[in-house]
Amino acid sequence: METQVEGSNAAADLEERVADPENVALPETYGRLIIIGGAEDKEGECKILREFVREAGGLQARVVVMTVATGLPGEVGAMYMDIFERLGVEDVRVVDTGRREDASNPKAIADIQQATGVFFTGGNQARITECLKDTELDVALHQRFAEGVVIAGTSAGAAMMPDMMIVEGEGESNPRPESAKMDRGMGFFPGVVIDQHFAQRGRIGRLLSAVAQQPAILGFGIDENTAIVINAHEVEVIGEGSVTIVDVSELTHNNVDELLMDEPLALCGAKLHILPHGYRFNLDTRSCIC
């Protein structure tokens, strides 16, 4: 019971930060987040997955693969087990919570409590929140994150990171309210919006729509085989693509409150940053570090 109370406090600490729209940095004591735009290299150099393993403890890492988002948990879980074992991790476990009641499984909770790194696979982000949000396993995940565990997610596992996530929406269109449907996320990185497969699926309009509709000042559009690593106040880009950052903290005008669902969005004063591998971004000053 003590773990549940502490875990609840850990989640509440992050959620309280949403009340301050200027503060999206994470506490110094929390673990790192590795948020992947999907389709990460799994057979070649595996640069992003190697970074996750290093951050989780290298050869001493204890990795849990969360397959809740996918409809093929056995196949996907086995694939990531093989990858992480090939990279030298001896302790790799799969936790599948295909039903909400699975999130109360004592073994699953124990695996999370012993993990040094947790990896969420791709699939459907709505399944993650349907099965995990406000459960005992959710409490354990936030508690371990507060204690320094690394949490990574790819594709759907990336989309669920904020407190409000993009569930679905149109790509390759001008931004309109209907371009992005939003729902509650898992809240590991509150106060922002995340979109994945970004350049490959032309999702700039969707990201702009999502940021405009939410009390968020930053939107991150992450290309495939590309990731952002969040370490408290700083974001670093790794991988072969780029990360698009939309900053609306100094917005001078928007017409969100005047629109019907299919009408075009106006945003005046938004900032746009495009960052490739090796570039960093300061979450406090909202400035690039070249």
mmCIF file of C-alpha atoms in Angstrom:
data_model
loop_
_atom_site.group_PDB
_atom_site.id
_atom_site.type_symbol
_atom_site.label_atom_id
_atom_site.label_comp_id
_atom_site.label_asym_id
_atom_site.label_seq_id
_atom_site.Cartn_x
_atom_site.Cartn_y
_atom_site.Cartn_z
ATOM 1 C CA MET A 1 0.000 0.000 0.000
ATOM 2 C CA GLU A 2 2.909 2.369 0.723
ATOM 3 C CA THR A 3 4.187 1.987 -2.842
ATOM 4 C CA GLN A 4 0.780 2.875 -4.225
ATOM 5 C CA VAL A 5 0.592 6.065 -2.168
ATOM 6 C CA GLU A 6 4.127 7.137 -3.143
ATOM 7 C CA GLY A 7 3.433 6.273 -6.756
ATOM 8 C CA SER A 8 0.266 8.327 -6.713
ATOM 9 C CA ASN A 9 2.295 11.251 -5.380
ATOM 10 C CA ALA A 10 4.833 10.781 -8.162
ATOM 11 C CA ALA A 11 2.120 10.977 -10.804
ATOM 12 C CA ALA A 12 0.536 13.960 -9.074
ATOM 13 C CA ASP A 13 3.887 15.776 -8.975
ATOM 14 C CA LEU A 14 4.099 15.594 -12.759
ATOM 15 C CA GLU A 15 0.462 16.487 -13.292
ATOM 16 C CA GLU A 16 0.819 19.555 -11.059
ATOM 17 C CA ARG A 17 3.491 20.856 -13.390
ATOM 18 C CA VAL A 18 0.854 21.176 -16.113
ATOM 19 C CA ALA A 19 -0.689 23.993 -14.078
ATOM 20 C CA ASP A 20 2.411 26.068 -14.907
ATOM 21 C CA PRO A 21 2.440 26.266 -18.716
ATOM 22 C CA GLU A 22 5.935 27.753 -18.698
ATOM 23 C CA ASN A 23 7.459 24.733 -16.914
ATOM 24 C CA VAL A 24 7.677 21.505 -18.874
ATOM 25 C CA ALA A 25 11.053 20.331 -17.561
ATOM 26 C CA LEU A 26 11.206 17.164 -15.466
ATOM 27 C CA PRO A 27 12.498 16.949 -11.888
ATOM 28 C CA GLU A 28 16.255 16.332 -11.692
ATOM 29 C CA THR A 29 15.781 13.091 -9.763
ATOM 30 C CA TYR A 30 13.495 11.481 -12.331
ATOM 31 C CA GLY A 31 14.638 8.964 -14.939
ATOM 32 C CA ARG A 32 15.243 9.790 -18.570
ATOM 33 C CA LEU A 33 12.615 9.499 -21.269
ATOM 34 C CA ILE A 34 13.506 8.170 -24.707
ATOM 35 C CA ILE A 35 10.683 8.993 -27.107
ATOM 36 C CA ILE A 36 10.999 7.369 -30.545
ATOM 37 C CA GLY A 37 9.191 8.414 -33.714
ATOM 38 C CA GLY A 38 8.633 4.791 -34.763
ATOM 39 C CA ALA A 39 10.340 2.415 -37.222
ATOM 40 C CA GLU A 40 13.596 2.484 -35.260
ATOM 41 C CA ASP A 41 16.486 0.438 -36.640
ATOM 42 C CA LYS A 42 16.245 -3.070 -35.192
ATOM 43 C CA GLU A 43 18.753 -4.945 -37.349
ATOM 44 C CA GLY A 44 21.698 -2.658 -38.161
ATOM 45 C CA GLU A 45 23.527 -0.329 -35.795
ATOM 46 C CA CYS A 46 20.421 -0.009 -33.558
ATOM 47 C CA LYS A 47 21.648 3.395 -32.367
ATOM 48 C CA ILE A 48 18.453 4.352 -30.533
ATOM 49 C CA LEU A 49 17.877 0.984 -28.888
ATOM 50 C CA ARG A 50 21.547 0.905 -27.845
ATOM 51 C CA GLU A 51 21.062 4.299 -26.190
ATOM 52 C CA PHE A 52 18.077 2.943 -24.273
ATOM 53 C CA VAL A 53 20.111 -0.045 -23.056
ATOM 54 C CA ARG A 54 23.018 2.182 -21.983
ATOM 55 C CA GLU A 55 20.715 4.543 -20.086
ATOM 56 C CA ALA A 56 19.019 1.560 -18.414
ATOM 57 C CA GLY A 57 22.295 0.194 -17.055
ATOM 58 C CA GLY A 58 24.091 -1.456 -19.961
ATOM 59 C CA LEU A 59 24.894 -5.116 -19.427
ATOM 60 C CA GLN A 60 23.417 -4.887 -15.913
ATOM 61 C CA ALA A 61 20.099 -3.509 -17.203
ATOM 62 C CA ARG A 62 16.821 -5.137 -16.210
ATOM 63 C CA VAL A 63 14.457 -4.384 -19.089
ATOM 64 C CA VAL A 64 10.687 -4.788 -19.202
ATOM 65 C CA VAL A 65 9.007 -4.723 -22.626
ATOM 66 C CA MET A 66 5.419 -3.455 -22.435
ATOM 67 C CA THR A 67 3.340 -4.868 -25.310
ATOM 68 C CA VAL A 68 -0.022 -3.376 -24.309
ATOM 69 C CA ALA A 69 -0.315 -1.259 -27.492
ATOM 70 C CA THR A 70 0.037 -4.094 -29.998
ATOM 71 C CA GLY A 71 -2.454 -6.693 -31.125
ATOM 72 C CA LEU A 72 0.437 -9.163 -31.547
ATOM 73 C CA PRO A 73 1.990 -9.166 -28.078
ATOM 74 C CA GLY A 74 3.656 -12.569 -28.375
ATOM 75 C CA GLU A 75 5.364 -11.809 -31.671
ATOM 76 C CA VAL A 76 6.335 -8.230 -30.824
ATOM 77 C CA GLY A 77 7.489 -9.094 -27.324
ATOM 78 C CA ALA A 78 9.698 -11.916 -28.615
ATOM 79 C CA MET A 79 11.203 -9.609 -31.247
ATOM 80 C CA TYR A 80 12.271 -6.992 -28.700
ATOM 81 C CA MET A 81 13.506 -9.658 -26.295
ATOM 82 C CA ASP A 82 15.778 -10.958 -29.059
ATOM 83 C CA ILE A 83 17.045 -7.452 -29.837
ATOM 84 C CA PHE A 84 17.841 -6.512 -26.250
ATOM 85 C CA GLU A 85 19.453 -9.887 -25.569
ATOM 86 C CA ARG A 86 21.568 -9.441 -28.709
ATOM 87 C CA LEU A 87 22.720 -6.105 -27.290
ATOM 88 C CA GLY A 88 23.848 -7.891 -24.140
ATOM 89 C CA VAL A 89 20.949 -7.530 -21.702
ATOM 90 C CA GLU A 90 20.538 -10.757 -19.792
ATOM 91 C CA ASP A 91 17.389 -9.836 -17.851
ATOM 92 C CA VAL A 92 14.603 -9.034 -20.344
ATOM 93 C CA ARG A 93 10.959 -9.629 -19.458
ATOM 94 C CA VAL A 94 7.714 -9.040 -21.334
ATOM 95 C CA VAL A 95 4.668 -7.642 -19.544
ATOM 96 C CA ASP A 96 1.467 -7.948 -21.550
ATOM 97 C CA THR A 97 -1.622 -6.210 -20.212
ATOM 98 C CA GLY A 98 -4.105 -6.945 -22.960
ATOM 99 C CA ARG A 99 -6.937 -6.600 -20.439
ATOM 100 C CA ARG A 100 -7.305 -3.930 -17.805
ATOM 101 C CA GLU A 101 -7.420 -6.505 -15.020
ATOM 102 C CA ASP A 102 -3.915 -7.626 -16.061
ATOM 103 C CA ALA A 103 -2.620 -4.308 -14.701
ATOM 104 C CA SER A 104 -3.258 -5.627 -11.185
ATOM 105 C CA ASN A 105 -1.167 -8.758 -11.709
ATOM 106 C CA PRO A 106 1.343 -8.959 -8.801
ATOM 107 C CA LYS A 107 4.040 -10.435 -11.076
ATOM 108 C CA ALA A 108 3.694 -7.615 -13.606
ATOM 109 C CA ILE A 109 3.940 -5.033 -10.821
ATOM 110 C CA ALA A 110 6.963 -6.825 -9.343
ATOM 111 C CA ASP A 111 8.679 -6.838 -12.750
ATOM 112 C CA ILE A 112 8.203 -3.071 -13.037
ATOM 113 C CA GLN A 113 9.458 -2.524 -9.490
ATOM 114 C CA GLN A 114 12.656 -4.425 -10.322
ATOM 115 C CA ALA A 115 13.225 -2.883 -13.747
ATOM 116 C CA THR A 116 15.882 -0.315 -14.637
ATOM 117 C CA GLY A 117 14.349 0.342 -18.069
ATOM 118 C CA VAL A 118 10.798 0.041 -19.433
ATOM 119 C CA PHE A 119 10.131 -0.045 -23.177
ATOM 120 C CA PHE A 120 6.669 0.521 -24.675
ATOM 121 C CA THR A 121 6.189 -0.953 -28.154
ATOM 122 C CA GLY A 122 4.144 0.505 -30.989
ATOM 123 C CA GLY A 123 0.554 -0.291 -31.858
ATOM 124 C CA ASN A 124 -2.475 1.728 -30.781
ATOM 125 C CA GLN A 125 -1.908 4.365 -28.090
ATOM 126 C CA ALA A 126 -5.547 4.257 -27.029
ATOM 127 C CA ARG A 127 -4.999 0.664 -25.882
ATOM 128 C CA ILE A 128 -2.240 1.824 -23.534
ATOM 129 C CA THR A 129 -4.467 4.216 -21.614
ATOM 130 C CA GLU A 130 -7.523 1.950 -21.753
ATOM 131 C CA CYS A 131 -5.588 -0.869 -20.103
ATOM 132 C CA LEU A 132 -3.134 1.008 -17.865
ATOM 133 C CA LYS A 133 -4.359 4.479 -16.909
ATOM 134 C CA ASP A 134 -5.170 4.808 -13.178
ATOM 135 C CA THR A 135 -4.288 1.193 -12.391
ATOM 136 C CA GLU A 136 -1.856 -0.325 -9.916
ATOM 137 C CA LEU A 137 0.652 -0.833 -12.720
ATOM 138 C CA ASP A 138 0.328 2.830 -13.701
ATOM 139 C CA VAL A 139 1.145 3.785 -10.105
ATOM 140 C CA ALA A 140 4.180 1.491 -10.119
ATOM 141 C CA LEU A 141 5.433 2.922 -13.430
ATOM 142 C CA HIS A 142 5.249 6.509 -12.181
ATOM 143 C CA GLN A 143 6.872 5.588 -8.904
ATOM 144 C CA ARG A 144 9.803 3.868 -10.630
ATOM 145 C CA PHE A 145 10.132 6.790 -13.047
ATOM 146 C CA ALA A 146 10.362 9.132 -10.043
ATOM 147 C CA GLU A 147 13.099 6.872 -8.663
ATOM 148 C CA GLY A 148 15.183 7.123 -11.850
ATOM 149 C CA VAL A 149 14.025 4.322 -14.143
ATOM 150 C CA VAL A 150 14.382 4.993 -17.873
ATOM 151 C CA ILE A 151 11.114 4.867 -19.813
ATOM 152 C CA ALA A 152 11.131 4.579 -23.597
ATOM 153 C CA GLY A 153 8.386 4.263 -26.157
ATOM 154 C CA THR A 154 8.175 3.962 -29.925
ATOM 155 C CA SER A 155 5.305 5.072 -32.185
ATOM 156 C CA ALA A 156 2.183 4.545 -30.033
ATOM 157 C CA GLY A 157 4.555 4.236 -27.078
ATOM 158 C CA ALA A 158 5.765 7.744 -27.930
ATOM 159 C CA ALA A 159 2.338 9.284 -28.464
ATOM 160 C CA MET A 160 1.160 8.299 -24.976
ATOM 161 C CA MET A 161 3.988 10.103 -23.129
ATOM 162 C CA PRO A 162 2.235 13.481 -22.464
ATOM 163 C CA ASP A 163 -0.738 14.077 -20.195
ATOM 164 C CA MET A 164 -2.859 14.726 -23.318
ATOM 165 C CA MET A 165 -2.080 12.632 -26.383
ATOM 166 C CA ILE A 166 -3.022 12.565 -30.037
ATOM 167 C CA VAL A 167 -5.278 9.555 -30.502
ATOM 168 C CA GLU A 168 -5.918 9.929 -34.214
ATOM 169 C CA GLY A 169 -6.212 12.581 -36.908
ATOM 170 C CA GLU A 170 -5.487 13.561 -40.463
ATOM 171 C CA GLY A 171 -2.015 13.952 -41.879
ATOM 172 C CA GLU A 172 -1.001 15.913 -44.949
ATOM 173 C CA SER A 173 -3.632 18.624 -44.455
ATOM 174 C CA ASN A 174 -3.802 22.210 -43.288
ATOM 175 C CA PRO A 175 -4.406 22.479 -39.537
ATOM 176 C CA ARG A 176 -8.049 22.382 -38.481
ATOM 177 C CA PRO A 177 -9.668 21.358 -35.177
ATOM 178 C CA GLU A 178 -10.620 17.993 -36.708
ATOM 179 C CA SER A 179 -6.975 17.353 -37.671
ATOM 180 C CA ALA A 180 -6.197 15.968 -34.213
ATOM 181 C CA LYS A 181 -8.408 14.040 -31.829
ATOM 182 C CA MET A 182 -7.062 14.223 -28.271
ATOM 183 C CA ASP A 183 -7.469 12.114 -25.138
ATOM 184 C CA ARG A 184 -5.680 11.520 -21.856
ATOM 185 C CA GLY A 185 -2.147 10.185 -22.099
ATOM 186 C CA MET A 186 0.018 8.507 -19.480
ATOM 187 C CA GLY A 187 1.533 11.757 -18.207
ATOM 188 C CA PHE A 188 5.256 10.967 -18.130
ATOM 189 C CA PHE A 189 6.048 14.206 -20.020
ATOM 190 C CA PRO A 190 3.193 16.616 -19.219
ATOM 191 C CA GLY A 191 2.625 20.003 -20.788
ATOM 192 C CA VAL A 192 3.687 19.012 -24.313
ATOM 193 C CA VAL A 193 2.248 17.224 -27.342
ATOM 194 C CA ILE A 194 4.051 14.400 -29.168
ATOM 195 C CA ASP A 195 3.510 13.181 -32.740
ATOM 196 C CA GLN A 196 5.417 10.381 -34.458
ATOM 197 C CA HIS A 197 6.185 9.112 -38.002
ATOM 198 C CA PHE A 198 6.271 12.856 -38.505
ATOM 199 C CA ALA A 199 7.917 13.728 -41.830
ATOM 200 C CA GLN A 200 7.018 10.350 -43.331
ATOM 201 C CA ARG A 201 3.272 10.954 -42.850
ATOM 202 C CA GLY A 202 3.179 14.727 -43.261
ATOM 203 C CA ARG A 203 1.838 15.456 -39.782
ATOM 204 C CA ILE A 204 2.767 19.130 -39.317
ATOM 205 C CA GLY A 205 -0.888 20.220 -39.632
ATOM 206 C CA ARG A 206 -1.935 17.606 -37.079
ATOM 207 C CA LEU A 207 0.714 18.709 -34.584
ATOM 208 C CA LEU A 208 -0.202 22.387 -34.949
ATOM 209 C CA SER A 209 -3.855 21.558 -34.402
ATOM 210 C CA ALA A 210 -3.054 19.500 -31.309
ATOM 211 C CA VAL A 211 -0.856 22.183 -29.729
ATOM 212 C CA ALA A 212 -3.459 24.886 -30.410
ATOM 213 C CA GLN A 213 -6.220 22.867 -28.750
ATOM 214 C CA GLN A 214 -4.295 21.948 -25.594
ATOM 215 C CA PRO A 215 -2.798 23.906 -22.681
ATOM 216 C CA ALA A 216 0.645 22.980 -24.045
ATOM 217 C CA ILE A 217 3.424 25.320 -25.100
ATOM 218 C CA LEU A 218 5.580 22.808 -26.986
ATOM 219 C CA GLY A 219 4.860 20.216 -29.653
ATOM 220 C CA PHE A 220 7.416 17.633 -30.766
ATOM 221 C CA GLY A 221 7.121 15.977 -34.177
ATOM 222 C CA ILE A 222 9.551 13.049 -34.296
ATOM 223 C CA ASP A 223 10.628 11.403 -37.558
ATOM 224 C CA GLU A 224 11.015 7.656 -37.960
ATOM 225 C CA ASN A 225 14.245 6.091 -36.657
ATOM 226 C CA THR A 226 14.714 9.266 -34.621
ATOM 227 C CA ALA A 227 14.254 9.935 -30.913
ATOM 228 C CA ILE A 228 14.390 12.605 -28.273
ATOM 229 C CA VAL A 229 16.133 11.883 -24.985
ATOM 230 C CA ILE A 230 14.761 14.005 -22.148
ATOM 231 C CA ASN A 231 17.072 14.537 -19.207
ATOM 232 C CA ALA A 232 15.360 16.929 -16.776
ATOM 233 C CA HIS A 233 15.747 20.346 -18.451
ATOM 234 C CA GLU A 234 17.267 19.261 -21.735
ATOM 235 C CA VAL A 235 16.201 17.393 -24.878
ATOM 236 C CA GLU A 236 18.739 15.719 -27.170
ATOM 237 C CA VAL A 237 17.980 14.424 -30.672
ATOM 238 C CA ILE A 238 19.416 11.089 -31.825
ATOM 239 C CA GLY A 239 18.854 9.066 -34.992
ATOM 240 C CA GLU A 240 18.786 9.544 -38.732
ATOM 241 C CA GLY A 241 15.877 11.993 -39.114
ATOM 242 C CA SER A 242 14.898 15.268 -37.482
ATOM 243 C CA VAL A 243 12.650 16.557 -34.719
ATOM 244 C CA THR A 244 10.289 19.443 -35.390
ATOM 245 C CA ILE A 245 9.569 21.574 -32.323
ATOM 246 C CA VAL A 246 6.611 23.950 -32.313
ATOM 247 C CA ASP A 247 6.769 26.625 -29.596
ATOM 248 C CA VAL A 248 3.534 28.561 -28.997
ATOM 249 C CA SER A 249 4.583 30.157 -25.710
ATOM 250 C CA GLU A 250 4.658 33.614 -27.333
ATOM 251 C CA LEU A 251 1.613 33.199 -29.547
ATOM 252 C CA THR A 252 0.033 36.563 -30.389
ATOM 253 C CA HIS A 253 -3.222 35.278 -31.875
ATOM 254 C CA ASN A 254 -5.190 32.131 -32.622
ATOM 255 C CA ASN A 255 -8.762 31.570 -33.727
ATOM 256 C CA VAL A 256 -9.416 28.236 -31.989
ATOM 257 C CA ASP A 257 -12.409 29.498 -30.009
ATOM 258 C CA GLU A 258 -14.095 30.782 -33.176
ATOM 259 C CA LEU A 259 -13.819 27.674 -35.340
ATOM 260 C CA LEU A 260 -16.069 24.839 -36.395
ATOM 261 C CA MET A 261 -14.379 21.450 -36.707
ATOM 262 C CA ASP A 262 -13.573 21.672 -40.436
ATOM 263 C CA GLU A 263 -12.435 25.314 -40.571
ATOM 264 C CA PRO A 264 -8.770 26.346 -40.954
ATOM 265 C CA LEU A 265 -6.705 27.289 -37.929
ATOM 266 C CA ALA A 266 -4.808 30.568 -37.547
ATOM 267 C CA LEU A 267 -1.667 30.719 -35.389
ATOM 268 C CA CYS A 268 0.336 33.956 -35.199
ATOM 269 C CA GLY A 269 3.689 34.196 -33.466
ATOM 270 C CA ALA A 270 4.487 30.478 -33.283
ATOM 271 C CA LYS A 271 8.154 29.444 -33.418
ATOM 272 C CA LEU A 272 9.454 26.447 -35.363
ATOM 273 C CA HIS A 273 12.726 24.591 -34.761
ATOM 274 C CA ILE A 274 14.085 21.703 -36.865
ATOM 275 C CA LEU A 275 16.751 19.693 -35.046
ATOM 276 C CA PRO A 276 18.765 16.757 -36.450
ATOM 277 C CA HIS A 277 20.993 14.265 -34.637
ATOM 278 C CA GLY A 278 23.212 15.773 -31.943
ATOM 279 C CA TYR A 279 21.272 18.994 -31.465
ATOM 280 C CA ARG A 280 19.770 19.819 -28.092
ATOM 281 C CA PHE A 281 16.917 21.960 -26.794
ATOM 282 C CA ASN A 282 16.628 23.649 -23.393
ATOM 283 C CA LEU A 283 13.156 23.226 -21.901
ATOM 284 C CA ASP A 284 13.584 26.139 -19.489
ATOM 285 C CA THR A 285 14.677 28.782 -22.007
ATOM 286 C CA ARG A 286 12.955 27.038 -24.958
ATOM 287 C CA SER A 287 16.058 27.596 -27.037
ATOM 288 C CA CYS A 288 18.244 25.394 -29.235
ATOM 289 C CA ILE A 289 21.742 24.355 -28.173
ATOM 290 C CA CYS A 290 23.884 24.001 -31.299
#
